[in-house]
Short mmCIF file of C-alpha atoms in Angstrom, two decimals:
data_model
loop_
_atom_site.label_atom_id
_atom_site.label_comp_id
_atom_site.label_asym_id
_atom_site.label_seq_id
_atom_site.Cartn_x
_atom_site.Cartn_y
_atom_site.Cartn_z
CA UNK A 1 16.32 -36.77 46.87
CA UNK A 2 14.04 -36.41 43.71
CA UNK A 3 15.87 -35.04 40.12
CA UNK A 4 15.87 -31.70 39.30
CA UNK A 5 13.21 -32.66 36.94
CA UNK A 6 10.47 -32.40 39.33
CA UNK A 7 11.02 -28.36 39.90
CA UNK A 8 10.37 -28.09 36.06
CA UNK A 9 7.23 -30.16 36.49
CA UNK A 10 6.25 -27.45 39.53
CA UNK A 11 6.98 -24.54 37.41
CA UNK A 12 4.66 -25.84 33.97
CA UNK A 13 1.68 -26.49 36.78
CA UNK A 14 1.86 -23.05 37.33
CA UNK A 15 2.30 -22.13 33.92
CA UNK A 16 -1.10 -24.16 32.36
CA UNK A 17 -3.13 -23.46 35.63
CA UNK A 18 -3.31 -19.89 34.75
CA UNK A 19 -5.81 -20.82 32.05
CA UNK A 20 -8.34 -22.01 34.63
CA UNK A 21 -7.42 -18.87 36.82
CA UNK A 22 -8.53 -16.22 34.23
CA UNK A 23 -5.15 -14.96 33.84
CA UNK A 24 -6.14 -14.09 30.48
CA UNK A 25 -9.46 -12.68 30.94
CA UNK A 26 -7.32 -10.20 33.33
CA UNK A 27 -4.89 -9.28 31.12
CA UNK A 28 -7.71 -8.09 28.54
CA UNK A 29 -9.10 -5.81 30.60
CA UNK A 30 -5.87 -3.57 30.12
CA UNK A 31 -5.81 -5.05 26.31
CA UNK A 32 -5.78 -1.34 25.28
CA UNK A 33 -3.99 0.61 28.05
CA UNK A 34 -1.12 -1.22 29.12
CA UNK A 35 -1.25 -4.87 29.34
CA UNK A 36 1.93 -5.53 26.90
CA UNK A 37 4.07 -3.62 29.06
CA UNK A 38 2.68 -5.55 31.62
CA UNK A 39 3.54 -9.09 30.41
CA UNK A 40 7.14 -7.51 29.35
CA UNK A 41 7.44 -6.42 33.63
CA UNK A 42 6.29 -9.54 34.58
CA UNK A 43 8.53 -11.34 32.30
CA UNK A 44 12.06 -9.55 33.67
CA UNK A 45 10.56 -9.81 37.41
CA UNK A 46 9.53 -13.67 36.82
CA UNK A 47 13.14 -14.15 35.51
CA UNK A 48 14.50 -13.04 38.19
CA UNK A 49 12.46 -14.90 40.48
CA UNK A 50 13.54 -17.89 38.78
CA UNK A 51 16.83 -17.03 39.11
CA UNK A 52 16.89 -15.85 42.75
CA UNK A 53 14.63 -18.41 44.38
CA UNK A 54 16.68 -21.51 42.76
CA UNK A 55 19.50 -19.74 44.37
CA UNK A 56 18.30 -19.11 47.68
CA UNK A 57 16.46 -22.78 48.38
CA UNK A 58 19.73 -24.72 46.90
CA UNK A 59 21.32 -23.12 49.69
CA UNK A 60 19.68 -24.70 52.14
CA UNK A 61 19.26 -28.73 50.68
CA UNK A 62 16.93 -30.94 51.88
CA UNK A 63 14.73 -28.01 53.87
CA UNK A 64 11.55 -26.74 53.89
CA UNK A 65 10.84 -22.89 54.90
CA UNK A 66 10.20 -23.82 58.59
CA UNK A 67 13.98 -25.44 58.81
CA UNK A 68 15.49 -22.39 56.95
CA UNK A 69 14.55 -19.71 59.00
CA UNK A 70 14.16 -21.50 62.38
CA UNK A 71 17.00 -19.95 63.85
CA UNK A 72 17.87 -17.11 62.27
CA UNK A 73 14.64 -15.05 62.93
CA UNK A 74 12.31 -13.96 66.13
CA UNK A 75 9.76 -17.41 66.97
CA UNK A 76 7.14 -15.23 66.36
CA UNK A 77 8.10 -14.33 63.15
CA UNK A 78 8.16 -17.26 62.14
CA UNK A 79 4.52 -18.42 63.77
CA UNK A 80 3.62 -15.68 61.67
CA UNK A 81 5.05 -16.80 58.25
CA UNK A 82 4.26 -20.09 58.78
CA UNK A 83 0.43 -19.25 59.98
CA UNK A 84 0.45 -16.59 56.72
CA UNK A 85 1.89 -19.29 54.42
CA UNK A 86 -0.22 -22.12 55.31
CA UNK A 87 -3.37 -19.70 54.65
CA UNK A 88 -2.12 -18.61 51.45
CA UNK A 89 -1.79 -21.96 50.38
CA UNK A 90 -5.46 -23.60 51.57
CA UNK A 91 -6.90 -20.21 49.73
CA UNK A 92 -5.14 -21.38 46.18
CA UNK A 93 -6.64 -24.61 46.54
CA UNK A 94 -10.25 -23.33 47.49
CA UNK A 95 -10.06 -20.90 44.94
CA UNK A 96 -8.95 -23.21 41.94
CA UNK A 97 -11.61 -25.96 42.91
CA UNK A 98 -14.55 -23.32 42.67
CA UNK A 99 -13.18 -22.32 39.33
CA UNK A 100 -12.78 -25.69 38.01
CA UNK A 101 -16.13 -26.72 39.10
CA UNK A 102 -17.71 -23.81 37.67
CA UNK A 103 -15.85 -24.78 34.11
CA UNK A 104 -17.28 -28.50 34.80
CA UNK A 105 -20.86 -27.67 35.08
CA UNK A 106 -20.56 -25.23 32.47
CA UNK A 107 -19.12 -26.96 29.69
CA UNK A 108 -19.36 -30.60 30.19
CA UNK A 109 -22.75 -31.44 32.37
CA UNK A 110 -24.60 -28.40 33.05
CA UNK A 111 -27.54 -30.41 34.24
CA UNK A 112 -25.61 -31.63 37.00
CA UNK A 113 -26.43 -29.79 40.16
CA UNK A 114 -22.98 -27.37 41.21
CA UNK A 115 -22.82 -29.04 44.73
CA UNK A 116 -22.34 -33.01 43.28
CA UNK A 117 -19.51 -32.18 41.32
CA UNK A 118 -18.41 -30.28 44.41
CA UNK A 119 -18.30 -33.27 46.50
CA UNK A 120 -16.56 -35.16 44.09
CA UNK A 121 -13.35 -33.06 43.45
CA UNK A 122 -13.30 -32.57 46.86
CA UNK A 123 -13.72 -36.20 47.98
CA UNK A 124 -10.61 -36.84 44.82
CA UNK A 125 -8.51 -33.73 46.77
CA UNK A 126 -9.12 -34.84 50.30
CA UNK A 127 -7.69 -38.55 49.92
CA UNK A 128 -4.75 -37.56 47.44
CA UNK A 129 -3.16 -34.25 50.16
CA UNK A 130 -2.89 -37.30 52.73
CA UNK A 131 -0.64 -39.22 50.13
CA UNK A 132 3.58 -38.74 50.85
CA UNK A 133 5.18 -36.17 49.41
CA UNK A 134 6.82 -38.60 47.13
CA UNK A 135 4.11 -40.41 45.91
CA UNK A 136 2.41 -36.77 45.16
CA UNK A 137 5.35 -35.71 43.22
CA UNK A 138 5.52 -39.31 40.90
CA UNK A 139 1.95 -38.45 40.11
CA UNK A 140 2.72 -35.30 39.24
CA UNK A 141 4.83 -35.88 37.05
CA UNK A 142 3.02 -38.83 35.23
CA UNK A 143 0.07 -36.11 34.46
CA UNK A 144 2.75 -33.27 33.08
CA UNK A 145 3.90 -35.87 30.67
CA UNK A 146 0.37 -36.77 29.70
CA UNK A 147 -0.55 -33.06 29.85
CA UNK A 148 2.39 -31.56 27.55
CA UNK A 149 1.12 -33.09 24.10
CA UNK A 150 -2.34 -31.42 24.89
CA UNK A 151 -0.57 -27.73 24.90
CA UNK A 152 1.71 -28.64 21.74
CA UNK A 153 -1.58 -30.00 20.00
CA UNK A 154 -3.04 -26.63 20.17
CA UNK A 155 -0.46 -24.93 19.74
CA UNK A 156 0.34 -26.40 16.86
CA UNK A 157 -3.10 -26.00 15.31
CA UNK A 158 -3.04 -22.09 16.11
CA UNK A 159 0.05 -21.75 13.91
CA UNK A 160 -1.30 -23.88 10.88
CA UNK A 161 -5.03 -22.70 11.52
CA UNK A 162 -5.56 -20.02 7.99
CA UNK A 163 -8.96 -18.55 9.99
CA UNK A 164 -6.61 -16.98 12.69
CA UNK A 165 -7.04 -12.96 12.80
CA UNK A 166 -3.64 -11.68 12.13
CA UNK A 167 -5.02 -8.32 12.20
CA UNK A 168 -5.92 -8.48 15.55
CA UNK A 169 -2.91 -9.90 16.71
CA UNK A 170 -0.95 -6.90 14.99
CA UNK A 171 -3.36 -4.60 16.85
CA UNK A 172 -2.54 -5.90 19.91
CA UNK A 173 1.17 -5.75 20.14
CA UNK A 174 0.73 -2.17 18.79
CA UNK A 175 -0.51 -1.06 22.26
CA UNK A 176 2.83 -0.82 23.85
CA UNK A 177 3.26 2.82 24.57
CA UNK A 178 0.46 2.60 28.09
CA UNK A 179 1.85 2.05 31.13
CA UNK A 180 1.39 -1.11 32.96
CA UNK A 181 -1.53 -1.93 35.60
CA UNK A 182 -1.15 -3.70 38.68
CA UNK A 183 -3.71 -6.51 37.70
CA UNK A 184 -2.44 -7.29 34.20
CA UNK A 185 1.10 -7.49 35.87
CA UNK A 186 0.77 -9.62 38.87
CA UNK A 187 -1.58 -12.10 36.76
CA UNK A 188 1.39 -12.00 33.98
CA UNK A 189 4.00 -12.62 36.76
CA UNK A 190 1.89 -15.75 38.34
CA UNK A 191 2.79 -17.88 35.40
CA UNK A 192 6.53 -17.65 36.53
CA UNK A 193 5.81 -17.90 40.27
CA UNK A 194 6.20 -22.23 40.45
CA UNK A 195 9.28 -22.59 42.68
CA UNK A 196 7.48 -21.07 45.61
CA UNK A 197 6.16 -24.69 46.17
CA UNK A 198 9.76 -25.12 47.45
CA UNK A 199 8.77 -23.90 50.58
CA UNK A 200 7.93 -27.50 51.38
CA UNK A 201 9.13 -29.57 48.13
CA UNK A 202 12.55 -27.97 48.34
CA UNK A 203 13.31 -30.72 51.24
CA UNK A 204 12.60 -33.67 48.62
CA UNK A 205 14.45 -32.18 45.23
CA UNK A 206 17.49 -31.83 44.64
CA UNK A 207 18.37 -28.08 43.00
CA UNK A 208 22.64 -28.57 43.30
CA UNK A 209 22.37 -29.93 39.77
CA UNK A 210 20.53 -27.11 38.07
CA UNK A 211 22.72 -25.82 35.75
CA UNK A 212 21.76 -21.95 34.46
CA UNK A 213 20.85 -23.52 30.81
CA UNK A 214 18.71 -24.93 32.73
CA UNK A 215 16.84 -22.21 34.26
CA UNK A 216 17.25 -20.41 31.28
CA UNK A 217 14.80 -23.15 29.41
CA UNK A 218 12.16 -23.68 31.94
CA UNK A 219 12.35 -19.52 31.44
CA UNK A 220 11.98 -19.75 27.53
CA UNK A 221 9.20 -21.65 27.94
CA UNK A 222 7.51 -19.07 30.61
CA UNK A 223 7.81 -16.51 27.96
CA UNK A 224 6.10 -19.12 25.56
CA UNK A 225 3.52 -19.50 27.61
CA UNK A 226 2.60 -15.98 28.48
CA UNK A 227 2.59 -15.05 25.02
CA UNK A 228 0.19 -17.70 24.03
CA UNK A 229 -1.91 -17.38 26.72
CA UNK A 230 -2.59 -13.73 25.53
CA UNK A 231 -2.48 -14.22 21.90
CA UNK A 232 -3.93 -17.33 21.35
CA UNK A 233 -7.51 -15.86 21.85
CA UNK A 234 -7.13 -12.15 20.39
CA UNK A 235 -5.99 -14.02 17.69
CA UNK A 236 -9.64 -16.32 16.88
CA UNK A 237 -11.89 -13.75 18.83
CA UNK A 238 -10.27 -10.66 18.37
CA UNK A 239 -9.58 -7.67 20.64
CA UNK A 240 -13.41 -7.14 21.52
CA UNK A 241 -14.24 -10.35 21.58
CA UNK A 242 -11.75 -11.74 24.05
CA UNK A 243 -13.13 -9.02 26.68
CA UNK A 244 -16.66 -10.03 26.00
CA UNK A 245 -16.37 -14.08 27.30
CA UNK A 246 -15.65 -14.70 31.21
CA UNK A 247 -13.93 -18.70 29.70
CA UNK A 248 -12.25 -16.89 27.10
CA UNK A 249 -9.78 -19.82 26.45
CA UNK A 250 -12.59 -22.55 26.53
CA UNK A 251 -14.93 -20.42 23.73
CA UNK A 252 -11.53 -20.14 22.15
CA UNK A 253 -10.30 -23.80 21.78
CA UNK A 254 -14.05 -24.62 21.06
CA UNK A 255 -13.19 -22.30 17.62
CA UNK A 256 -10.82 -25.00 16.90
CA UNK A 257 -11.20 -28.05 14.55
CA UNK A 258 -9.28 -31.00 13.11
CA UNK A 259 -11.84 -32.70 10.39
CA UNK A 260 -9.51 -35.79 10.18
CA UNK A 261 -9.36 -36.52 13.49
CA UNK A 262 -11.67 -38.71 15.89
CA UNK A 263 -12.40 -36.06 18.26
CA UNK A 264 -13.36 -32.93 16.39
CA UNK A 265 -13.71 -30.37 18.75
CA UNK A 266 -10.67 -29.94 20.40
CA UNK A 267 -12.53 -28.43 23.47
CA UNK A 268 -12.89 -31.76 24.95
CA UNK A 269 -9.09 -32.58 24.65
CA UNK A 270 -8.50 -29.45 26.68
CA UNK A 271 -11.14 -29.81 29.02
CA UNK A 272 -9.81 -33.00 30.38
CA UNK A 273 -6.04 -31.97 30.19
CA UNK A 274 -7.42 -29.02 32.44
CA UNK A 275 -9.84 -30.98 34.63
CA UNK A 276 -6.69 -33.09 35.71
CA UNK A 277 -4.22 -30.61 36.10
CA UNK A 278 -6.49 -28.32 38.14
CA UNK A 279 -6.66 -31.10 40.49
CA UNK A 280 -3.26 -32.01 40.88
CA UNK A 281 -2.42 -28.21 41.55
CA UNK A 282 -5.50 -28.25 44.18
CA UNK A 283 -3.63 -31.36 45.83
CA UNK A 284 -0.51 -30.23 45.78
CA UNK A 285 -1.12 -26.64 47.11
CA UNK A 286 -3.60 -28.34 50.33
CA UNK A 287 -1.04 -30.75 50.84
CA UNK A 288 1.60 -28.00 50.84
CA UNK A 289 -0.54 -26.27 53.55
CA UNK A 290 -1.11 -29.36 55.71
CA UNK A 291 3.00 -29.65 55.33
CA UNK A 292 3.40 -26.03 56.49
CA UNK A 293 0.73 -27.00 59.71
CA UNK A 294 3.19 -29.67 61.01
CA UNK A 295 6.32 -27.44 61.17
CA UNK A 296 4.08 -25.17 64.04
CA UNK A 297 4.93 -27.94 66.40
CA UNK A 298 1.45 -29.18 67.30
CA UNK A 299 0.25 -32.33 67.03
CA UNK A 300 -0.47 -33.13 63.97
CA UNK A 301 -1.56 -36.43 64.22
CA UNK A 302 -4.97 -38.22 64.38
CA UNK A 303 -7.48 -35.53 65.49
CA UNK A 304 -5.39 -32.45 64.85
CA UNK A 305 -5.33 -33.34 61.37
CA UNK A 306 -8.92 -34.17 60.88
CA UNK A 307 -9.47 -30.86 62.55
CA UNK A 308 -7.57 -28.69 59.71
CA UNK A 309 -8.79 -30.69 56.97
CA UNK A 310 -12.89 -30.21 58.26
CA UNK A 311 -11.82 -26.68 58.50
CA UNK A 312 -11.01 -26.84 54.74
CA UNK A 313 -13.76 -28.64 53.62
CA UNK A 314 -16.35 -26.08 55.97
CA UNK A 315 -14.35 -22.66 55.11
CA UNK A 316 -14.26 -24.12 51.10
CA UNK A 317 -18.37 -24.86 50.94
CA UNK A 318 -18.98 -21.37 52.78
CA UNK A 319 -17.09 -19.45 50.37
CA UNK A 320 -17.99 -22.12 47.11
CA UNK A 321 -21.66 -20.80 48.03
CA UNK A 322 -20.98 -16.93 48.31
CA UNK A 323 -18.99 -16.52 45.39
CA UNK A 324 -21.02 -16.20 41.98
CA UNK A 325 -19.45 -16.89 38.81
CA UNK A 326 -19.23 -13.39 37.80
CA UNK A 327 -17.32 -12.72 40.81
CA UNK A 328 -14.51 -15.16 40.35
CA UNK A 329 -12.30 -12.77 38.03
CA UNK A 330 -12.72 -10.29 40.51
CA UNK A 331 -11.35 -12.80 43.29
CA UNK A 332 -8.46 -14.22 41.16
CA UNK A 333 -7.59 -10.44 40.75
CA UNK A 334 -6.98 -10.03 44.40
CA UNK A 335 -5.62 -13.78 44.35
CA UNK A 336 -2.67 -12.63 42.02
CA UNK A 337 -2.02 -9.81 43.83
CA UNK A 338 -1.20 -11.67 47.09
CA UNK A 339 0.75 -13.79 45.43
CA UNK A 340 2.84 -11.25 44.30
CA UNK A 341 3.38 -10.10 47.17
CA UNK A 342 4.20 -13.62 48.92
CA UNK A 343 6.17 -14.42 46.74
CA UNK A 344 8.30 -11.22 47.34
CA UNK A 345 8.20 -11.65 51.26
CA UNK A 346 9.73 -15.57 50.37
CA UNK A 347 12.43 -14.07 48.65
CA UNK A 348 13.24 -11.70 51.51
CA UNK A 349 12.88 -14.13 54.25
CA UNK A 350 15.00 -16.08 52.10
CA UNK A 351 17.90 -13.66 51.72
CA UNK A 352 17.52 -13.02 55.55
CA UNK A 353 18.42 -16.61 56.03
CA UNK A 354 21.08 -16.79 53.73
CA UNK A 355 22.72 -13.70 55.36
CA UNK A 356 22.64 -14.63 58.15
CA UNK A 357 23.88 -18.18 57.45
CA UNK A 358 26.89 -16.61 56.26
CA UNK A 359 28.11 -14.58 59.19
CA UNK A 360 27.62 -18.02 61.37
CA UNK A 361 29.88 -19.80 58.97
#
């Protein structure tokens, strides 16, 4: 069993990834009617999700979703979950990878034709969801520690940069009095949504050890997070400005600059910490759904494998080639929705099990 280090590592993937997901650009759209109220509902509902879900899977040690509710519900319910589940997960992946491709022929090589950086990634994400569940995890980690000083370094240059608008960032918490919107709230929540990977990683860490100071730091830092992800960019483009760019955190580090350092624009420091980190969380969310396809009881072996993963390379080119660019925030929209509401019908499956695990025992 793996430290309890490694859920931490799951939860700050989802944290940075939302970047790349136009959580942001989302959240803006409600800049004026009701998107503070919406981080400040996401934050108490992502608390408790933190809360609950460590709960619930430390329950049940060394078992994935399939294991958990096995017994305790109808088969078919759980065909259904599973089946549900494993879609849910392959749609992340696809989803992220035509975002982060987008970003790569955008800002770094936009003379490079859209399909060769395509094949790629995917040629990177296809060998690396075959790797152990271990050996996935290790990497992981090794990238969150390279990864971290990347966030601090910007961070750290917001808060000592004298060009920041501090007007606009006054403006902007001032709008607290709208209601909140579905949109701005489930892309707020996603950021605290990282133990749902437990669904198959909760068989290889070890969550007995977490203590509630725990939780209640990988928390702080959610908050963090959230706030920066929202501020960060009002506070260099402004309140208009922010709604007017579809990368609004890319234009936004590229208003950054360190004259005393070797690499001036600090774009390029982001863009790799992203580029990486995109494609771990692609990995990791395929692998999870290749994980979910063995608990159906098929064989998963040889062909039936090759058969899922030419399903996700065919149903991932179909659906790279009819989304435009323009469309992605749209897509992420619904994206965050769903996985609002998956994460929700985990925690209730969850509960099931663990009620009904008591009146056995």
């Amino acid at each position: 069993m793996l430290g309890k280090r490694y859920i931490s590592y799951l939860f700050y993937l989802n944290t940075v990834i939302s970047i790349t997901a136009f959580g942001p650009q989302i959240m803006y759209k409600s800049s004026l009617n009701g998107s503070i109220l919406s981080i400040c509902l996401a934050i108490i509902v992502g608390g408790l999700f933190i809360y609950i879900l460590q709960k619930l899977f430390s329950r049940f040690p060394e078992q994935n979703i399939n294991q958990i509710i096995k017994n305790v519900v109808p088969d078919w319910y759980r065909k259904c979950y599973i089946i549900y589940s494993l879609i849910f997960w392959y749609l992340t992946g696809a989803l992220f990878i035509i975002a982060l491709i987008h970003v790569v022929n955008i800002f770094i090589n936009p003379t490079t034709p859209i399909l060769i950086t395509y094949i790629v990634f995917l040629l990177v994400i296809i060998f690396a969801i075959l790797l152990k569940t271990e050996s996935l995890l290790y990497v992981t980690e090794i990238l969150v520690m390279l990864h971290i000083p990347i966030v601090l370094f910007v961070f750290i240059r917001f808060l000592t940069d004298r060009f920041v608008l501090a007007d606009s960032l006054y403006q902007s918490v001032s709008y607290f009095k709208h209601l909140p919107t579905v949109s701005a709230f489930t892309a707020a929540l996603f950021i605290f949504t990282g133990f749902s990977n437990l669904i198959i990683f909760n068989e290889k860490i070890n969550l007995n050890s977490i203590t509630k100071k725990y939780l209640l730091w990988i928390f702080l830092f959610g908050i963090f997070i959230v706030a920066s992800n929202y501020l960060i960019p009002i506070g260099y483009l402004g309140l208009k400005g922010v709604k007017k760019e579809v990368f609004v955190w890319l234009t936004t580090v590229d208003s950054m600059h360190f004259d005393y350092l070797i690499v001036e624009r600090v774009i390029y420091i982001l863009l790799f910490g992203q580029i990486v980190i995109s494609l771990i969380y692609i990995i990791l969310s395929w692998h999870t759904s290749l994980e979910l396809f063995k608990t159906l009881n098929l064989k998963y072996g040889g062909t039936y494998k090759w058969i899922l993963i030419s399903f996700f390379i065919c149903a991932t080119t179909v659906i790279q080639i009819l989304i435009r660019e323009i469309d992605l925030v749209k897509y992420f929209t619904m994206y965050f929705n769903l996985n609002a509401i998956s994460n929700f019908l985990l925690i209730i499956s969850l509960l099931y099990a663990s009620v009904k695990k008591k009146r056995v025992t």
